[in-house]
Amino acid sequence: MKISLISAMSENRAIGLNGRLPWPSLPNDWANFFKVTHGCRMIMGRKSYDTPDRLSSEAGNFVITRQEDYAVEEGFTRVGSLAEALDACKNDKEVFVIGGAEIFHQSLPLADSLHLTLVHGVFEGDAFFPEFSEKELTLKSREDFPADAQHAVPYSFLVYEKS
Ligand SMILES: NC(=O)c1ccc[n+]([C@@H]2O[C@H](COP(=O)([O-])OP(=O)(O)OC[C@H]3O[C@@H](n4cnc5c(N)ncnc54)[C@H](OP(=O)(O)O)[C@@H]3O)[C@@H](O)[C@H]2O)c1
């Protein structure tokens, strides 16, 4: 099983503010998210599950929580830890960890790849993507996009793989 992380962050590493994305909508980033993750199961923290911007996969989704009685909607499975979610996916070709900050922090040391959208601006945040070094992950590709009529800020798609 390949463990992949996918996230979008600003230049100051913000990924969320009050449970929402800190920047104006970037439709091309949503499209890239669904293209990259197509057909794979997803793992998310309970707080990310519990946001208006929640993302999910038709293949299946795991919600990590310490609350044993936490009820999740159809298409989602409650698990008590990241390890439990990964164990449930051990026969999958690839699984995507989709956030938020706490779950990225726990899963980054296990990541085989990271799809990171860099949003070119400084945005206020209360959740941040963890720091990592090239010793852990090496940049394999980068695509840059300017702001346009649908995208208020420029952004880049970065793909890292385990060093
Ligand atoms: N830009 C992006 O790509 C992106 C992606 C996803 C999310 N976000 C943003 O990130 C923010 C949410 O991130 P967050 O760090 O606050 O929360 P989170 O990582 O989504 O979820 C944290 C929750 O996960 C559960 N959890 C964490 N570690 C656990 C463990 N070891 N065992 C069992 N359960 C565990 C706990 O749930 P319980 O409290 O229920 O026990 C904890 O409160 C939001 O603003 C969201 O919009 C951004």
GROMACS .gro file of C-alpha atoms and ligand atoms in nm:
model
  211
    1MET     CA    1   0.000   0.000   0.000
    2LYS     CA    2   0.128   0.341  -0.099
    3ILE     CA    3   0.053   0.611   0.160
    4SER     CA    4  -0.005   0.949  -0.003
    5LEU     CA    5  -0.088   1.283   0.153
    6ILE     CA    6  -0.275   1.555  -0.034
    7SER     CA    7  -0.315   1.912   0.089
    8ALA     CA    8  -0.322   2.276  -0.007
    9MET     CA    9  -0.130   2.531   0.196
   10SER     CA   10  -0.041   2.900   0.176
   11GLU     CA   11   0.314   3.038   0.176
   12ASN     CA   12   0.292   3.063   0.559
   13ARG     CA   13   0.178   2.695   0.570
   14ALA     CA   14  -0.185   2.776   0.664
   15ILE     CA   15  -0.433   2.506   0.563
   16GLY     CA   16  -0.745   2.615   0.752
   17LEU     CA   17  -0.915   2.897   0.940
   18ASN     CA   18  -1.228   2.839   1.149
   19GLY     CA   19  -1.287   2.509   0.969
   20ARG     CA   20  -1.274   2.666   0.622
   21LEU     CA   21  -0.999   2.710   0.364
   22PRO     CA   22  -0.817   3.041   0.423
   23TRP     CA   23  -0.818   3.149   0.054
   24PRO     CA   24  -1.086   3.216  -0.208
   25SER     CA   25  -1.204   2.905  -0.396
   26LEU     CA   26  -0.956   2.754  -0.647
   27PRO     CA   27  -1.164   2.533  -0.881
   28ASN     CA   28  -0.858   2.390  -1.053
   29ASP     CA   29  -0.731   2.267  -0.715
   30TRP     CA   30  -1.057   2.079  -0.650
   31ALA     CA   31  -1.030   1.927  -0.999
   32ASN     CA   32  -0.671   1.820  -0.936
   33PHE     CA   33  -0.767   1.675  -0.596
   34PHE     CA   34  -1.033   1.449  -0.749
   35LYS     CA   35  -0.810   1.356  -1.045
   36VAL     CA   36  -0.518   1.255  -0.820
   37THR     CA   37  -0.728   1.065  -0.563
   38HIS     CA   38  -0.969   0.897  -0.808
   39GLY     CA   39  -1.068   0.545  -0.702
   40CYS     CA   40  -0.872   0.554  -0.374
   41ARG     CA   41  -0.996   0.551  -0.016
   42MET     CA   42  -0.937   0.855   0.206
   43ILE     CA   43  -0.841   0.906   0.569
   44MET     CA   44  -0.931   1.225   0.757
   45GLY     CA   45  -0.942   1.364   1.109
   46ARG     CA   46  -1.277   1.415   1.279
   47LYS     CA   47  -1.248   1.795   1.261
   48SER     CA   48  -1.194   1.786   0.884
   49TYR     CA   49  -1.490   1.549   0.851
   50ASP     CA   50  -1.695   1.796   1.053
   51THR     CA   51  -1.640   2.099   0.822
   52PRO     CA   52  -1.858   2.250   0.548
   53ASP     CA   53  -1.574   2.193   0.298
   54ARG     CA   54  -1.553   1.819   0.375
   55LEU     CA   55  -1.413   1.611   0.090
   56SER     CA   56  -1.470   1.242   0.039
   57SER     CA   57  -1.410   0.951  -0.196
   58GLU     CA   58  -1.673   0.729  -0.356
   59ALA     CA   59  -1.433   0.440  -0.284
   60GLY     CA   60  -1.465   0.487   0.095
   61ASN     CA   61  -1.352   0.709   0.379
   62PHE     CA   62  -1.215   0.674   0.732
   63VAL     CA   63  -1.275   0.930   1.007
   64ILE     CA   64  -1.024   0.925   1.294
   65THR     CA   65  -1.164   1.013   1.637
   66ARG     CA   66  -1.110   0.927   2.002
   67GLN     CA   67  -1.489   0.941   2.056
   68GLU     CA   68  -1.604   0.579   2.061
   69ASP     CA   69  -1.968   0.670   2.003
   70TYR     CA   70  -1.907   0.918   1.720
   71ALA     CA   71  -2.164   0.851   1.445
   72VAL     CA   72  -2.058   0.902   1.084
   73GLU     CA   73  -2.264   0.928   0.767
   74GLU     CA   74  -2.298   0.653   0.508
   75GLY     CA   75  -1.980   0.616   0.305
   76PHE     CA   76  -1.761   0.685   0.611
   77THR     CA   77  -1.613   0.449   0.871
   78ARG     CA   78  -1.515   0.559   1.222
   79VAL     CA   79  -1.169   0.449   1.339
   80GLY     CA   80  -0.983   0.511   1.665
   81SER     CA   81  -0.642   0.591   1.517
   82LEU     CA   82  -0.440   0.649   1.201
   83ALA     CA   83  -0.289   0.302   1.246
   84GLU     CA   84  -0.636   0.145   1.248
   85ALA     CA   85  -0.728   0.327   0.924
   86LEU     CA   86  -0.404   0.224   0.754
   87ASP     CA   87  -0.450  -0.136   0.866
   88ALA     CA   88  -0.798  -0.141   0.712
   89CYS     CA   89  -0.645  -0.022   0.381
   90LYS     CA   90  -0.340  -0.249   0.386
   91ASN     CA   91  -0.448  -0.432   0.068
   92ASP     CA   92  -0.527  -0.111  -0.124
   93LYS     CA   93  -0.285   0.000  -0.397
   94GLU     CA   94  -0.283   0.358  -0.263
   95VAL     CA   95  -0.461   0.546   0.016
   96PHE     CA   96  -0.484   0.923   0.062
   97VAL     CA   97  -0.456   1.107   0.391
   98ILE     CA   98  -0.649   1.430   0.335
   99GLY     CA   99  -0.601   1.620   0.663
  100GLY     CA  100  -0.626   1.815   0.871
  101ALA     CA  101  -0.321   1.945   1.052
  102GLU     CA  102  -0.318   1.690   1.337
  103ILE     CA  103  -0.354   1.397   1.101
  104PHE     CA  104  -0.095   1.536   0.856
  105HIS     CA  105   0.146   1.570   1.149
  106GLN     CA  106   0.098   1.204   1.243
  107SER     CA  107   0.106   1.068   0.887
  108LEU     CA  108   0.388   1.274   0.732
  109PRO     CA  109   0.665   1.042   0.866
  110LEU     CA  110   0.486   0.750   0.692
  111ALA     CA  111   0.425   0.926   0.360
  112ASP     CA  112   0.545   0.769   0.035
  113SER     CA  113   0.424   1.071  -0.159
  114LEU     CA  114   0.281   1.418  -0.102
  115HIS     CA  115   0.065   1.619  -0.342
  116LEU     CA  116   0.088   1.975  -0.218
  117THR     CA  117  -0.088   2.274  -0.369
  118LEU     CA  118   0.107   2.586  -0.278
  119VAL     CA  119  -0.125   2.888  -0.270
  120HIS     CA  120   0.087   3.194  -0.339
  121GLY     CA  121  -0.011   3.434  -0.065
  122VAL     CA  122   0.006   3.478   0.310
  123PHE     CA  123  -0.325   3.392   0.475
  124GLU     CA  124  -0.437   3.390   0.836
  125GLY     CA  125  -0.478   3.034   0.965
  126ASP     CA  126  -0.542   2.826   1.275
  127ALA     CA  127  -0.428   2.498   1.120
  128PHE     CA  128  -0.092   2.455   0.948
  129PHE     CA  129   0.082   2.194   0.733
  130PRO     CA  130   0.383   2.049   0.920
  131GLU     CA  131   0.738   2.137   0.824
  132PHE     CA  132   0.936   1.867   0.644
  133SER     CA  133   1.281   1.844   0.488
  134GLU     CA  134   1.420   1.714   0.158
  135LYS     CA  135   1.570   1.433   0.365
  136GLU     CA  136   1.216   1.301   0.407
  137LEU     CA  137   1.054   1.401   0.077
  138THR     CA  138   1.205   1.504  -0.258
  139LEU     CA  139   1.032   1.736  -0.504
  140LYS     CA  140   0.957   1.540  -0.823
  141SER     CA  141   0.738   1.780  -1.021
  142ARG     CA  142   0.601   2.132  -1.012
  143GLU     CA  143   0.336   2.308  -1.223
  144ASP     CA  144   0.274   2.683  -1.180
  145PHE     CA  145  -0.053   2.858  -1.255
  146PRO     CA  146  -0.120   3.234  -1.261
  147ALA     CA  147  -0.426   3.402  -1.113
  148ASP     CA  148  -0.712   3.426  -1.364
  149ALA     CA  149  -1.085   3.500  -1.376
  150GLN     CA  150  -1.168   3.186  -1.167
  151HIS     CA  151  -0.861   3.190  -0.943
  152ALA     CA  152  -0.795   3.501  -0.734
  153VAL     CA  153  -0.440   3.396  -0.643
  154PRO     CA  154  -0.160   3.212  -0.824
  155TYR     CA  155  -0.089   2.855  -0.714
  156SER     CA  156   0.142   2.561  -0.787
  157PHE     CA  157   0.097   2.185  -0.783
  158LEU     CA  158   0.400   2.021  -0.617
  159VAL     CA  159   0.453   1.645  -0.604
  160TYR     CA  160   0.703   1.502  -0.354
  161GLU     CA  161   0.814   1.143  -0.310
  162LYS     CA  162   0.990   0.970  -0.024
  163SER     CA  163   1.365   1.044  -0.044
  164LIG     N1  164  -0.605   2.294   0.304
  164LIG     C1  165  -0.623   2.162   0.312
  164LIG     O1  166  -0.575   2.088   0.227
  164LIG     C2  167  -0.700   2.106   0.427
  164LIG     C3  168  -0.730   1.969   0.430
  164LIG     C4  169  -0.801   1.920   0.539
  164LIG     C5  170  -0.837   2.004   0.642
  164LIG     N2  171  -0.807   2.136   0.636
  164LIG     C6  172  -0.841   2.226   0.746
  164LIG     O2  173  -0.774   2.179   0.863
  164LIG     C7  174  -0.852   2.214   0.978
  164LIG     C8  175  -0.873   2.091   1.062
  164LIG     O3  176  -0.747   2.040   1.107
  164LIG     P1  177  -0.724   2.001   1.260
  164LIG     O4  178  -0.580   1.971   1.280
  164LIG     O5  179  -0.788   2.105   1.345
  164LIG     O6  180  -0.812   1.870   1.278
  164LIG     P2  181  -0.809   1.723   1.207
  164LIG     O7  182  -0.668   1.677   1.193
  164LIG     O8  183  -0.895   1.725   1.087
  164LIG     O9  184  -0.886   1.637   1.317
  164LIG     C9  185  -0.839   1.633   1.451
  164LIG    C10  186  -0.919   1.529   1.525
  164LIG    O10  187  -0.880   1.399   1.483
  164LIG    C11  188  -0.889   1.310   1.594
  164LIG     N3  189  -0.755   1.258   1.624
  164LIG    C12  190  -0.636   1.319   1.604
  164LIG     N4  191  -0.536   1.239   1.643
  164LIG    C13  192  -0.593   1.125   1.690
  164LIG    C14  193  -0.540   1.005   1.741
  164LIG     N5  194  -0.408   0.984   1.754
  164LIG     N6  195  -0.627   0.908   1.778
  164LIG    C15  196  -0.761   0.926   1.763
  164LIG     N7  197  -0.816   1.039   1.713
  164LIG    C16  198  -0.733   1.138   1.676
  164LIG    C17  199  -0.945   1.390   1.710
  164LIG    O11  200  -1.087   1.379   1.698
  164LIG     P3  201  -1.183   1.385   1.828
  164LIG    O12  202  -1.167   1.524   1.883
  164LIG    O13  203  -1.319   1.358   1.773
  164LIG    O14  204  -1.133   1.277   1.921
  164LIG    C18  205  -0.899   1.531   1.676
  164LIG    O15  206  -0.975   1.632   1.738
  164LIG    C19  207  -0.980   2.276   0.924
  164LIG    O16  208  -0.967   2.418   0.925
  164LIG    C20  209  -0.987   2.227   0.781
  164LIG    O17  210  -1.059   2.317   0.699
  164LIG    C21  211  -0.739   2.188   0.531
   0.00000   0.00000   0.00000
